[in-house]
Coordinates of C-alpha atoms and ligand atoms in Angstrom, one line a residue:
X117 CA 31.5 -151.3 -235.0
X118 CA 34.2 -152.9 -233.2
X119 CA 35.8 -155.6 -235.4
X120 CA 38.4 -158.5 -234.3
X121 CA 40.4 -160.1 -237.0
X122 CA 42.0 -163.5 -236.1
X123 CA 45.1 -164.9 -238.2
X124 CA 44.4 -168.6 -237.4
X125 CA 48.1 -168.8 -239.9
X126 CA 50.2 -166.7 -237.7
X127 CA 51.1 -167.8 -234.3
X128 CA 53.4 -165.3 -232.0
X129 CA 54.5 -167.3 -229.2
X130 CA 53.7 -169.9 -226.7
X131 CA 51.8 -169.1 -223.8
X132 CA 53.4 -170.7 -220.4
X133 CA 50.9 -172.3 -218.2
X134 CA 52.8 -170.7 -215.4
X135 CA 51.2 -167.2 -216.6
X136 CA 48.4 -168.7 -214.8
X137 CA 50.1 -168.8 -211.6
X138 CA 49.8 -167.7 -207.9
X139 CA 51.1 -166.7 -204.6
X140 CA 50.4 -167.8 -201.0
X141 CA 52.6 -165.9 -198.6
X142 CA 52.2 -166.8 -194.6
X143 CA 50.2 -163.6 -194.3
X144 CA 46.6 -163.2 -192.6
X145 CA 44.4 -166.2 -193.3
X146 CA 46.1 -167.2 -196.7
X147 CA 48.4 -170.0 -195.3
X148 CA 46.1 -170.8 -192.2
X149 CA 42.4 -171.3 -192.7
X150 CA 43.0 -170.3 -196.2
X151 CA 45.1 -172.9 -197.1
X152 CA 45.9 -175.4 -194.0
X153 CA 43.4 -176.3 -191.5
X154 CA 46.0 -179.2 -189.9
X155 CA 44.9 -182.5 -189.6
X156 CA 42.5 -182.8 -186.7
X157 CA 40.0 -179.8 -188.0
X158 CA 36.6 -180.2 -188.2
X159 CA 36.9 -179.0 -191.9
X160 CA 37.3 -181.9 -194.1
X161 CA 40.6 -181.9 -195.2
X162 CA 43.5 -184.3 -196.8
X163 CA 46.5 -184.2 -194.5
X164 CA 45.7 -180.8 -193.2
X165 CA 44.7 -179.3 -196.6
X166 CA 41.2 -178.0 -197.2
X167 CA 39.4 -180.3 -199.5
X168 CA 37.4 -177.6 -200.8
X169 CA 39.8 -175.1 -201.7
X170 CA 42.3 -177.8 -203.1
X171 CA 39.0 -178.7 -205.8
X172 CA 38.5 -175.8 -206.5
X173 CA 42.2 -174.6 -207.5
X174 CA 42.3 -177.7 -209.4
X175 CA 39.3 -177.3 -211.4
X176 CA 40.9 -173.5 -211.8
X177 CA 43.7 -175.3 -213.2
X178 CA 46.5 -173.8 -210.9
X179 CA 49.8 -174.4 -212.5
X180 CA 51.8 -173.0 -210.4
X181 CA 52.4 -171.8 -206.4
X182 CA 55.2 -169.4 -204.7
X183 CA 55.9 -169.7 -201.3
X184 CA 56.5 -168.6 -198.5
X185 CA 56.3 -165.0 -199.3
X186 CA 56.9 -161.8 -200.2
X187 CA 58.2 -160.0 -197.4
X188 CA 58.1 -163.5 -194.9
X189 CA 60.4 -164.8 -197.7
X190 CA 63.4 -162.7 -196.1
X191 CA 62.8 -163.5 -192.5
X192 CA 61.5 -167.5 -193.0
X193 CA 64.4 -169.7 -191.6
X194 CA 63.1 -172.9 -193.0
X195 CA 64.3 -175.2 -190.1
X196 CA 62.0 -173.8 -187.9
X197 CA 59.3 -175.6 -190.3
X198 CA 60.6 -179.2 -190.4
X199 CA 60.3 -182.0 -188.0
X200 CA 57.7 -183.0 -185.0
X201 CA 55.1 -180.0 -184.9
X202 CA 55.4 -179.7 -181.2
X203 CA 58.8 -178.7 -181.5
X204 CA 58.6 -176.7 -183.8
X205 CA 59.5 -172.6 -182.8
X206 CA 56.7 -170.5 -182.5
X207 CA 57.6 -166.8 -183.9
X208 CA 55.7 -163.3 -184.1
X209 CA 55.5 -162.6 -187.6
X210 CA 56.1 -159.2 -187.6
X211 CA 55.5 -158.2 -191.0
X212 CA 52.1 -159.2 -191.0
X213 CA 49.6 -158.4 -188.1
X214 CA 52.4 -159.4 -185.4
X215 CA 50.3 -163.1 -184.9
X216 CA 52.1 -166.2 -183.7
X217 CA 53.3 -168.5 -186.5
X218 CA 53.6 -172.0 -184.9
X219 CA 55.5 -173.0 -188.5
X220 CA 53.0 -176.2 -188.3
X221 CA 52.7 -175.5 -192.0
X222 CA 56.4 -175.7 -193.6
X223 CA 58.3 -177.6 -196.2
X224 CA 57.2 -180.5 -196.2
X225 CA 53.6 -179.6 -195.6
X226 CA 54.1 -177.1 -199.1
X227 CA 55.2 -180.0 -201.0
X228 CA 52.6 -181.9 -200.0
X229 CA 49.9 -179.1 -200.9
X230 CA 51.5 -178.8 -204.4
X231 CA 51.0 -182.6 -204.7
X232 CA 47.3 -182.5 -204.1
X233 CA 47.0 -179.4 -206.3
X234 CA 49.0 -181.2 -209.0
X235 CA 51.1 -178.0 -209.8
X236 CA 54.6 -176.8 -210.3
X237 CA 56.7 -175.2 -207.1
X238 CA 58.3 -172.2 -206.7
X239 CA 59.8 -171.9 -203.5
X240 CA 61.4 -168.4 -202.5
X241 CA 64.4 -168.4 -200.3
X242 CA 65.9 -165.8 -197.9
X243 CA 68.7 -163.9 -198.8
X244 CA 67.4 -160.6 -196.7
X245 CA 68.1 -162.3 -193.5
X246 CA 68.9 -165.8 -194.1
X247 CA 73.0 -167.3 -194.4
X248 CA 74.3 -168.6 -197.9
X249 CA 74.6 -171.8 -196.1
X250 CA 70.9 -171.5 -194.8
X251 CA 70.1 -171.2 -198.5
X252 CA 71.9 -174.1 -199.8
X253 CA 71.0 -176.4 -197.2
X254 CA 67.3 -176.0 -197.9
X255 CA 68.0 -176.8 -201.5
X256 CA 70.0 -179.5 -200.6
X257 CA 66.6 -180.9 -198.1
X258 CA 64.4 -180.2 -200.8
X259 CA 66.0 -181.9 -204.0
X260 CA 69.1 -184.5 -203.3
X261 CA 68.3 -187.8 -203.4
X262 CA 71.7 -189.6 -202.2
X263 CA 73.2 -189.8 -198.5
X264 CA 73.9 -185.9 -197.1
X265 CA 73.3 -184.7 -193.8
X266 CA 70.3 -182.4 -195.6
X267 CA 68.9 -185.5 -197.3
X268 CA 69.6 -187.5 -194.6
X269 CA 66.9 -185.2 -192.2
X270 CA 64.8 -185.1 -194.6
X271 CA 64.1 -188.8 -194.7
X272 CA 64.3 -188.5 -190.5
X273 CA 61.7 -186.1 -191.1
X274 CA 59.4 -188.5 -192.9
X275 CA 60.4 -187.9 -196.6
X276 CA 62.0 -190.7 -198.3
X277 CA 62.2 -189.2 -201.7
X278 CA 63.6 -186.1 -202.9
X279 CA 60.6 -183.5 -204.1
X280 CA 60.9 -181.3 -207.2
X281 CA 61.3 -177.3 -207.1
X282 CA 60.7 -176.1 -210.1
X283 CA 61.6 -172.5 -209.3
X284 CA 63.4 -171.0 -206.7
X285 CA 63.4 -167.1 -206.0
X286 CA 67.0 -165.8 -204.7
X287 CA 65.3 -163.4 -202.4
X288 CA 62.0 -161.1 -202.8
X289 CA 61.7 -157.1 -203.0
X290 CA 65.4 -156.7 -201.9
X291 CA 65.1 -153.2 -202.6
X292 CA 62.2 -152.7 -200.0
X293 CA 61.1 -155.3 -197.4
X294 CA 63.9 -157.9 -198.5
X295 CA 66.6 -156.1 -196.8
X296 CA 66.5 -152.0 -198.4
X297 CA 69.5 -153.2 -200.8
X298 CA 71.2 -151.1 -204.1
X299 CA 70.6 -153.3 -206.8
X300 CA 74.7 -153.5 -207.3
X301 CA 75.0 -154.7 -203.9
X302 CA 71.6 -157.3 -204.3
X303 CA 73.6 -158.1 -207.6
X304 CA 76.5 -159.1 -206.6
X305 CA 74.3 -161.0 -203.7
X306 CA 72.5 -162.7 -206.2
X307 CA 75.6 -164.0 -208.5
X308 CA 76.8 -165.6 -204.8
X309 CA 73.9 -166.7 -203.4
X310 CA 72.3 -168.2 -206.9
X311 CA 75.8 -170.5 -207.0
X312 CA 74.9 -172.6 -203.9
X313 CA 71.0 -173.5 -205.5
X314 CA 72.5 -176.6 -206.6
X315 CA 71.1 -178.9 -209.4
X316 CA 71.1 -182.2 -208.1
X317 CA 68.5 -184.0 -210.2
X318 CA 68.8 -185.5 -213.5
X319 CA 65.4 -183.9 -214.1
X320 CA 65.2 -180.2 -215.5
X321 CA 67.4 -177.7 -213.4
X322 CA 65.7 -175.6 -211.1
X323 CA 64.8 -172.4 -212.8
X324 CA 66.6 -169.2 -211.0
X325 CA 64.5 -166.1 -210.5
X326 CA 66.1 -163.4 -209.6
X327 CA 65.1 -160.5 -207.7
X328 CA 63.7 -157.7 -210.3
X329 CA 62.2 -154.9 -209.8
X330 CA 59.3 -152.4 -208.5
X331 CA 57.1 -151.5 -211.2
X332 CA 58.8 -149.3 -213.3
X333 CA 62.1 -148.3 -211.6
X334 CA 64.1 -149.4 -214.7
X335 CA 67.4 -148.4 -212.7
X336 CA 67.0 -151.9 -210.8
X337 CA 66.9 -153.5 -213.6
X338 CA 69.5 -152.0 -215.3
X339 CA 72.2 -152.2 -212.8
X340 CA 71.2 -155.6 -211.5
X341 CA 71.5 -156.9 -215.0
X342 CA 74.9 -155.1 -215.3
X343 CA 75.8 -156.6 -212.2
X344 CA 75.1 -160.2 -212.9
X345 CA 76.0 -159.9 -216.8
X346 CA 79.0 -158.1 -215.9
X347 CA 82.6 -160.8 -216.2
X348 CA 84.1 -162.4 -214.5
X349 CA 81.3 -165.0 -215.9
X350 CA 81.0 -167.9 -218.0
X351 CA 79.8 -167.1 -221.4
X352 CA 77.4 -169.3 -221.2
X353 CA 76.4 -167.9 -217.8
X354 CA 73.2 -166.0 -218.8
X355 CA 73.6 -163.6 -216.2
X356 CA 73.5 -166.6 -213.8
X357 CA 69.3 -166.3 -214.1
X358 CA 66.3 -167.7 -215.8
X359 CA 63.9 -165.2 -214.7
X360 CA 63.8 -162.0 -213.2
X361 CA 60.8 -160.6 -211.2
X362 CA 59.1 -157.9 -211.6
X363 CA 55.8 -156.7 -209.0
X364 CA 53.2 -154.2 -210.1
X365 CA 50.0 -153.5 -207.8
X366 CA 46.9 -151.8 -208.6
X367 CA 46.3 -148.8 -206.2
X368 CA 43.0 -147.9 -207.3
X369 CA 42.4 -144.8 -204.9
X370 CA 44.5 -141.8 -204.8
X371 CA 47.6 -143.2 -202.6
X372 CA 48.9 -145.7 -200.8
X373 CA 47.7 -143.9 -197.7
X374 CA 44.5 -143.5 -199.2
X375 CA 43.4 -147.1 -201.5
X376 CA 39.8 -147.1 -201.6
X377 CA 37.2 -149.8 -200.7
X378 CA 37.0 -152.9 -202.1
X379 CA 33.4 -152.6 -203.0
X380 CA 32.4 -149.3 -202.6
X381 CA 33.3 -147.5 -205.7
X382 CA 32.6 -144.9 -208.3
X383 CA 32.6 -144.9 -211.9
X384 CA 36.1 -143.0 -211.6
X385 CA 37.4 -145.6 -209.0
X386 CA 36.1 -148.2 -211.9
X387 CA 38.3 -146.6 -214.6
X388 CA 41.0 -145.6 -212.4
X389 CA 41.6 -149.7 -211.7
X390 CA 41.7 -150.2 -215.3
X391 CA 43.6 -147.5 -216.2
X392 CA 46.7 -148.4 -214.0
X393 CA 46.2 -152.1 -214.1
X394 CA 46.5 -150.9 -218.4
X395 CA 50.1 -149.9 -217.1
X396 CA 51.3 -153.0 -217.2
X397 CA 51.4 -153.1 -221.1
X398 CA 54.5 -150.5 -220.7
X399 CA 56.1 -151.8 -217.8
X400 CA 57.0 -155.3 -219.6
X401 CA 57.7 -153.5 -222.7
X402 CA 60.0 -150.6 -220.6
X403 CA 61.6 -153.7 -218.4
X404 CA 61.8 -156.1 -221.7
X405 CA 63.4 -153.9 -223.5
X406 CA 66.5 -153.6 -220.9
X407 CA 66.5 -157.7 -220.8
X408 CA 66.6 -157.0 -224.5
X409 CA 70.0 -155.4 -224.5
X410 CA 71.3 -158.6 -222.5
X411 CA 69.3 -161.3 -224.0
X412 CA 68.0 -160.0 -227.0
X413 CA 66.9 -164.2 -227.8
X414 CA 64.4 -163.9 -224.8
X415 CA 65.9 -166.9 -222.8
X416 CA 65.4 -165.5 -219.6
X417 CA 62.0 -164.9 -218.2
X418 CA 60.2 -161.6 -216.8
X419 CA 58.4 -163.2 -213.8
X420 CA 55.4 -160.8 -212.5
X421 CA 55.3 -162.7 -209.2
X422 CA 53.1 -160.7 -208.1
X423 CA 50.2 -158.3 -209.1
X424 CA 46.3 -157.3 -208.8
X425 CA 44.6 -154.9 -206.7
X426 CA 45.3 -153.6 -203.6
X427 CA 42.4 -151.9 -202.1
X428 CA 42.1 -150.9 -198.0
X429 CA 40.9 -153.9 -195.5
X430 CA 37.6 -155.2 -195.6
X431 CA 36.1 -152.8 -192.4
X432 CA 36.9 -154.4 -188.6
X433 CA 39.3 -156.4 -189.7
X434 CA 43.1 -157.0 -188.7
X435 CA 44.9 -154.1 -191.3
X436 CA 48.3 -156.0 -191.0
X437 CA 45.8 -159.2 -193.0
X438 CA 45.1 -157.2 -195.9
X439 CA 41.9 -159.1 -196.4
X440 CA 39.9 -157.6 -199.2
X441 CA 36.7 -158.4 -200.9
X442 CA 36.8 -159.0 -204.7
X443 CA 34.0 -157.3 -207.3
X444 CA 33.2 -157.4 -210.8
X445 CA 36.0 -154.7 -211.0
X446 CA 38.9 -157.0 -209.5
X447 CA 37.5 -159.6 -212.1
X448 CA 38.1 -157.2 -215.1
X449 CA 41.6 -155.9 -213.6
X450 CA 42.4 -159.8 -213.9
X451 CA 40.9 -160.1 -217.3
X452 CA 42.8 -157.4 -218.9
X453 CA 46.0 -158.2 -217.3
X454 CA 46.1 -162.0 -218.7
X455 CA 45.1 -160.7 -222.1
X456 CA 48.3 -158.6 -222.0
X457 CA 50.6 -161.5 -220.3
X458 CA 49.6 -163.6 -223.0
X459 CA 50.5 -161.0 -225.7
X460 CA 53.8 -160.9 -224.5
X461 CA 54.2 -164.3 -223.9
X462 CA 57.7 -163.9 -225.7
X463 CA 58.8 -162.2 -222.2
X464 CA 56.6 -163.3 -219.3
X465 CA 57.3 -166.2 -218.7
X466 CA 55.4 -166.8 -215.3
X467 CA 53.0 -164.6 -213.0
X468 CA 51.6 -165.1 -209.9
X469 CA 48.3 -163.4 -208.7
X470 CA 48.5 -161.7 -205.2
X471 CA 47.1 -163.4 -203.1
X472 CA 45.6 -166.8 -203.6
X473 CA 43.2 -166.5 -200.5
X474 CA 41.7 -164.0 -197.9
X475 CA 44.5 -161.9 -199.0
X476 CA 44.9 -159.1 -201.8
X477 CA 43.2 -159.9 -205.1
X478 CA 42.2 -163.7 -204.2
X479 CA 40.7 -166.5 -206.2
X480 CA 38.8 -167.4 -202.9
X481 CA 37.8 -166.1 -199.1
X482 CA 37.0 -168.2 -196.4
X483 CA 35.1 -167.8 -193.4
X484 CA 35.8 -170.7 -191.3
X485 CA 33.8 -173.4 -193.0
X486 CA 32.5 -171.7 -195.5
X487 CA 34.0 -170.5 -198.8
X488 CA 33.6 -168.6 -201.3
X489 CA 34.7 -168.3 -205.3
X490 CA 35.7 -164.6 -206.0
X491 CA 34.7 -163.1 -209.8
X492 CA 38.6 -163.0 -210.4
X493 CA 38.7 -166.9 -209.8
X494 CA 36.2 -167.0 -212.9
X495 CA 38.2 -165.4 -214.7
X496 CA 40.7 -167.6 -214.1
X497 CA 38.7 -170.7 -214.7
X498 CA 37.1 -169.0 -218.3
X499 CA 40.6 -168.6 -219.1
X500 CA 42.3 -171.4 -218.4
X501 CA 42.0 -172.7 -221.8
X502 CA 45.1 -170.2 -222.8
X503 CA 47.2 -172.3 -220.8
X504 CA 49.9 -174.3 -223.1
X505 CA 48.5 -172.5 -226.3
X506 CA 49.7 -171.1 -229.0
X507 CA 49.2 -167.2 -229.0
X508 CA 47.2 -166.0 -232.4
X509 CA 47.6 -162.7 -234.4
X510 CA 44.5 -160.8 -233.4
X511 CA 44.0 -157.4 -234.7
X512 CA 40.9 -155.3 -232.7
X513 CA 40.1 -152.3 -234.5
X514 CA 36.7 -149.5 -234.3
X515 CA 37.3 -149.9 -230.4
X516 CA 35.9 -146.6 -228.1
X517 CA 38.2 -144.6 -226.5
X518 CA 37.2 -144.1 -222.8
X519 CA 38.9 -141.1 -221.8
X520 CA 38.2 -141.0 -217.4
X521 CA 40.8 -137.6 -216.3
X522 CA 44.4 -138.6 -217.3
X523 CA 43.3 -142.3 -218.6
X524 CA 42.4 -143.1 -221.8
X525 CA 40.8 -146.7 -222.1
X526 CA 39.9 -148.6 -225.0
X527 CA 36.7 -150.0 -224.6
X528 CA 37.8 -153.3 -225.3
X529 CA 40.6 -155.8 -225.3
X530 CA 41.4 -159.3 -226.2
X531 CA 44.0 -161.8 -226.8
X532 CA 43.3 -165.0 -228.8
X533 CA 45.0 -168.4 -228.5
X534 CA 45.1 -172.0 -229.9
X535 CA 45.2 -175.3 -228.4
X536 CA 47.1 -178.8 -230.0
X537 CA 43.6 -179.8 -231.0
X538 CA 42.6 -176.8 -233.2
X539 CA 40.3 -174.9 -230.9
X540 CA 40.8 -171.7 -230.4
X541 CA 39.7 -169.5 -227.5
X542 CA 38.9 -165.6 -227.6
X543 CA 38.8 -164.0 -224.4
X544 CA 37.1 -160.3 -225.0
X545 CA 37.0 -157.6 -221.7
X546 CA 34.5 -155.2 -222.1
X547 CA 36.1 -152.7 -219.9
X548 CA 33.2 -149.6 -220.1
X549 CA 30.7 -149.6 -217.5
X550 CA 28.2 -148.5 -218.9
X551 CA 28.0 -149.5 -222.9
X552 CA 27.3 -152.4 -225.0
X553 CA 29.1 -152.6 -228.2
X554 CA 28.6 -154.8 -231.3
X555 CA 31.4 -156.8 -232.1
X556 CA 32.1 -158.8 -235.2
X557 CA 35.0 -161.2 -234.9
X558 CA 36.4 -162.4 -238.7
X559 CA 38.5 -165.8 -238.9
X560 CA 40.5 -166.5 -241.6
X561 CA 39.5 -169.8 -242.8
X562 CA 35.9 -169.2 -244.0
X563 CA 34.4 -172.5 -243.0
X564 CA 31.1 -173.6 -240.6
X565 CA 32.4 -173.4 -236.8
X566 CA 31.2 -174.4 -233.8
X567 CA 31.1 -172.5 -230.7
X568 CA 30.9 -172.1 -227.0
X569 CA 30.7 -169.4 -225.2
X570 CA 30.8 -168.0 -221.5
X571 CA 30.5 -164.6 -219.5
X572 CA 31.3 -163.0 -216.6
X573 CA 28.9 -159.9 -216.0
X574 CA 27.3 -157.6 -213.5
X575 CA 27.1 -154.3 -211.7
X576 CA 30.5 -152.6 -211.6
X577 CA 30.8 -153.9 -207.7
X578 CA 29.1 -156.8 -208.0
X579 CA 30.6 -159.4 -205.6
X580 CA 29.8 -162.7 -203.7
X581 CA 29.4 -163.2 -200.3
X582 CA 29.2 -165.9 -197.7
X583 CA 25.3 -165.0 -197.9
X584 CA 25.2 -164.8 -201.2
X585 CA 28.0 -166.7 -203.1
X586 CA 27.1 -166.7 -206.4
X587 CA 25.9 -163.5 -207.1
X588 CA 28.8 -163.4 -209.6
X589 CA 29.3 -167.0 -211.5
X590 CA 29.9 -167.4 -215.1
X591 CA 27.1 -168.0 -217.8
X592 CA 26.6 -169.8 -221.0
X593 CA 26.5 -166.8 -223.6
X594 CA 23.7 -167.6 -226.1
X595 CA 23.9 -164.3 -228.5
X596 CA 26.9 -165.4 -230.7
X597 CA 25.3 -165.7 -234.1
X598 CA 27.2 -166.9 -237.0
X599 CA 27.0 -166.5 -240.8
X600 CA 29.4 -167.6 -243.3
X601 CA 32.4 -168.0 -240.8
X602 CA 31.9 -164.4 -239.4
X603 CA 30.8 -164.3 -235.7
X604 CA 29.1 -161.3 -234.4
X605 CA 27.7 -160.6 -230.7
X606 CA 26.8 -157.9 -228.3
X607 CA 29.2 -157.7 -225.1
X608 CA 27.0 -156.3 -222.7
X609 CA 28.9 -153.1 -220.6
X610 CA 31.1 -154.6 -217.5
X611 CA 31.3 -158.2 -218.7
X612 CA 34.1 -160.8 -219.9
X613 CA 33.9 -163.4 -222.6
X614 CA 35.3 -166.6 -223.6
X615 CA 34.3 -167.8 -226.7
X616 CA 35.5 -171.3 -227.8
X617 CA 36.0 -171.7 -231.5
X618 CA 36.4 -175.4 -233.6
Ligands
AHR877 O1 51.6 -159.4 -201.2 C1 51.9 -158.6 -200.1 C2 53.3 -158.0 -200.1 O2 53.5 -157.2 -201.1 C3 54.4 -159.0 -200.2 O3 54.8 -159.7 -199.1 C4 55.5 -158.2 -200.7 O4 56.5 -158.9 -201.5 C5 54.8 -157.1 -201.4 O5 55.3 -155.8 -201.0

């Protein structure tokens, strides 16, 4: 019998809201439709942003939101965004689908998103394409408050006050899409460019990502870290960053040429999503443990700005959208991944789901009107209660090993945290397919608790639809029993837990 031992005395870290985060790139029907419906749509909306979608990211709890891309990043000149929208230039995004982008959604309009969302910015600039001066400018628009000739068009442009970014990217993938660069030439980049993002508030700085790297090429991060540790410096320079990224996908079929549906899947295609989305365990300890060498008191950040699965297009539509549907196995991909973010909440200091809709692993699709909440937004919801908690000791022992060709899987996997008021929350993936297990979960204090509980369950590819939206929806969970401050329950095969503990 599987048994989970919680050390309610020992806590080992704090777990950043920001974990929770996600990503909306201008990329298929993320930013338009998804997002931005502009103000004269038939779809109720607040200043152009979908009512709908913007309740149900808050009731989500969405602490975070990166913009404009991924690869756009590198080719988005942010002026084109500002100002009257009939003047604004109309451009072929070439990266994704080759669609006209009217930039009728831009700085300002992100700002005022992140406003209605209540959560933090992270805005990621260009240094693939874009000028130093390009750069520094938009920093300048975005955040000074005084008389400039940045500040200055921003008020033109409608904006009296200065907004805050929270985080700004210096660049995205510059080893790929961002501009095909060695990391000692993005390096040396980055120590330049990172100089102009100006702190011009007497609020907290704006926090510095810089560009890390792809999955587990750990020669990026070494030399990039060489690079920007490397004098001339300040010795208080830090290597000139707070964070440094990091992207891992889950390619569930055999190849990038060859992903796999979305929803049509076997048992193998089950445990071969769980078995590399597992992978992420060793690539923040393999990237940590470079950052280690340089900043062995964890200061800066590994930011996994972006992850999930990555299956093939939902059939007939546009392949350059990468829309994808979202099933019971996308919910436990996201399940297991937050479990291991928060166990290394020493080191990740932020994480952004890709995408947050109609593209990649989304929280929610949209068909014109009509939406939709994916089984990976439950998970997010049922774990939201991780966010700003302490991380607990938890020690899962008598767990199956799942052995599926070259993966082995443990049949289960949890993390456990603890909010300011006591409570603490267990989140506990059952990642077979097929088998229950008993599971008896032991808390240190022997005392009388109350508890709460809530699953996620279903078929393997289970999934909602625009017929059928909640096909997949989160449960009360009745079967926790409880005797002499011992909890024991039965998580049925293919199903996710929360249980909430005072
Ligand atoms: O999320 C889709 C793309 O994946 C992003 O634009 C890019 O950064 C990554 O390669």
């Amino acid at each position: 019998m599987a048994k989970l031992v919680i050390n309610e005395n020992k806590t080992e870290g704090h777990i950043n809201p920001e974990i929770y985060g996600h990503f909306s790139e201008h990329l298929g029907r993320c930013i338009y439709e998804g997002l931005y419906v502009k103000e004269d749509s038939g779809i109720p909306n607040v200043n152009g942003m979908r009512t709908d979608v913007v309740e149900a990211l808050k009731e989500m709890q969405i602490p975070v939101l990166r913009w404009p891309g991924g690869c756009f990043a590198d080719e988005y000149h942010w002026k084109d965004g500002i100002g009257p929208k009939e003047n604004r230039k109309k451009m072929i995004n070439t990266h994704w689908g080759g669609v006209v982008e009217d930039n009728s959604f831009g700085t300002h309009e992100f700002f005022e998103l992140c406003r209605q969302l209540g959560c933090k910015t992270y805005v990621n600039g260009n240094v693939g394409s874009g000028t130093v001066q390009e750069m520094s400018e938009w920093v300048e628009y975005m955040t000074f408050e005084g008389v400039s000739p940045m500040a200055d068009l921003r008020k033109k442009n409608g904006h009296e006050k200065a907004w805050k970014v929270d985080y700004f990217g210096v660049g995205n993938e510059n080893w790929g899409c961002g501009g095909n660069m060695t990391p000692e030439y993005y390096g040396n980049l980055y120590r330049r460019y990172q100089t102009y993002v100006r702190h011009y508030q007497d609020s907290a700085p704006i926090q510095k990502i810089c560009g890390g790297p792809n999955a587990g090429d750990d020669n990026w991060t070494k030399k990039v870290l060489e690079t920007c540790f490397a004098s001339p410096a300040p010795e208080d320079a830090h290597g000139f960053m707070d964070g440094l990224s990091m992207h891992y996908y889950t390619v569930p079929g055999e190849s990038w040429m060859n992903k796999g549906s979305a929803t049509e899947f076997t048992t193998d295609g089950w445990y071969q999503a769980l078995g590399k989305a597992l992978h992420m365990d060793d690539l923040i300890k393999k990237h940590g443990a470079i950052l280690d060498q340089y900043d062995p008191e964890k200061k800066i950040g590994l930011i996994v700005d972006e992850w999930g699965n990555w299956h093939e297009v939902e059939p007939g539509t546009n392949p350059g959208f990468l829309y994808q549907q979202n099933t019971m196995r996308d919910a436990l991909v996201a399940a297991v991944t937050l479990n291991i973010f928060n166990k290394h909440c020493d080191r990740v200091k932020m994480a952004c789901i890709a995408q947050l809709i109609n593209v990649l692993q989304s929280v929610i699709l949209t068909e014109g009107e009509k939406m939709i909440l994916t089984p990976t937004y439950h998970i997010f919801h049922m774990y939201k209660y991780h966010q700003d908690a302490e991380l607990l000791h938890s020690d899962l022992t008598g767990v199956d090993t799942i052995q599926n060709g070259e993966f082995s899987i443990p049949a289960l996997q949890e993390s456990v945290s603890v909010q300011k008021d006591g409570t603490i929350t267990v989140t506990l993936a059952n990642l077979s397919a097929e088998q229950s297990y008993p599971v008896e979960i032991a808390l240190t204090e022997k005392k009388n608790r109350t508890v709460s509980a809530k699953i996620l369950t279903g078929a393997m590819n289970a999934h909602n639809t625009f017929e059928e939206p909640d096909a997949v929806k989160e449960e009360s969970f009745e079967g926790v029993a409880e005797k002499d401050g011992t909890l024991s329950l039965e998580i049925p095969a293919c199903s996710v837990i929360c249980l909430r503990i005072s």
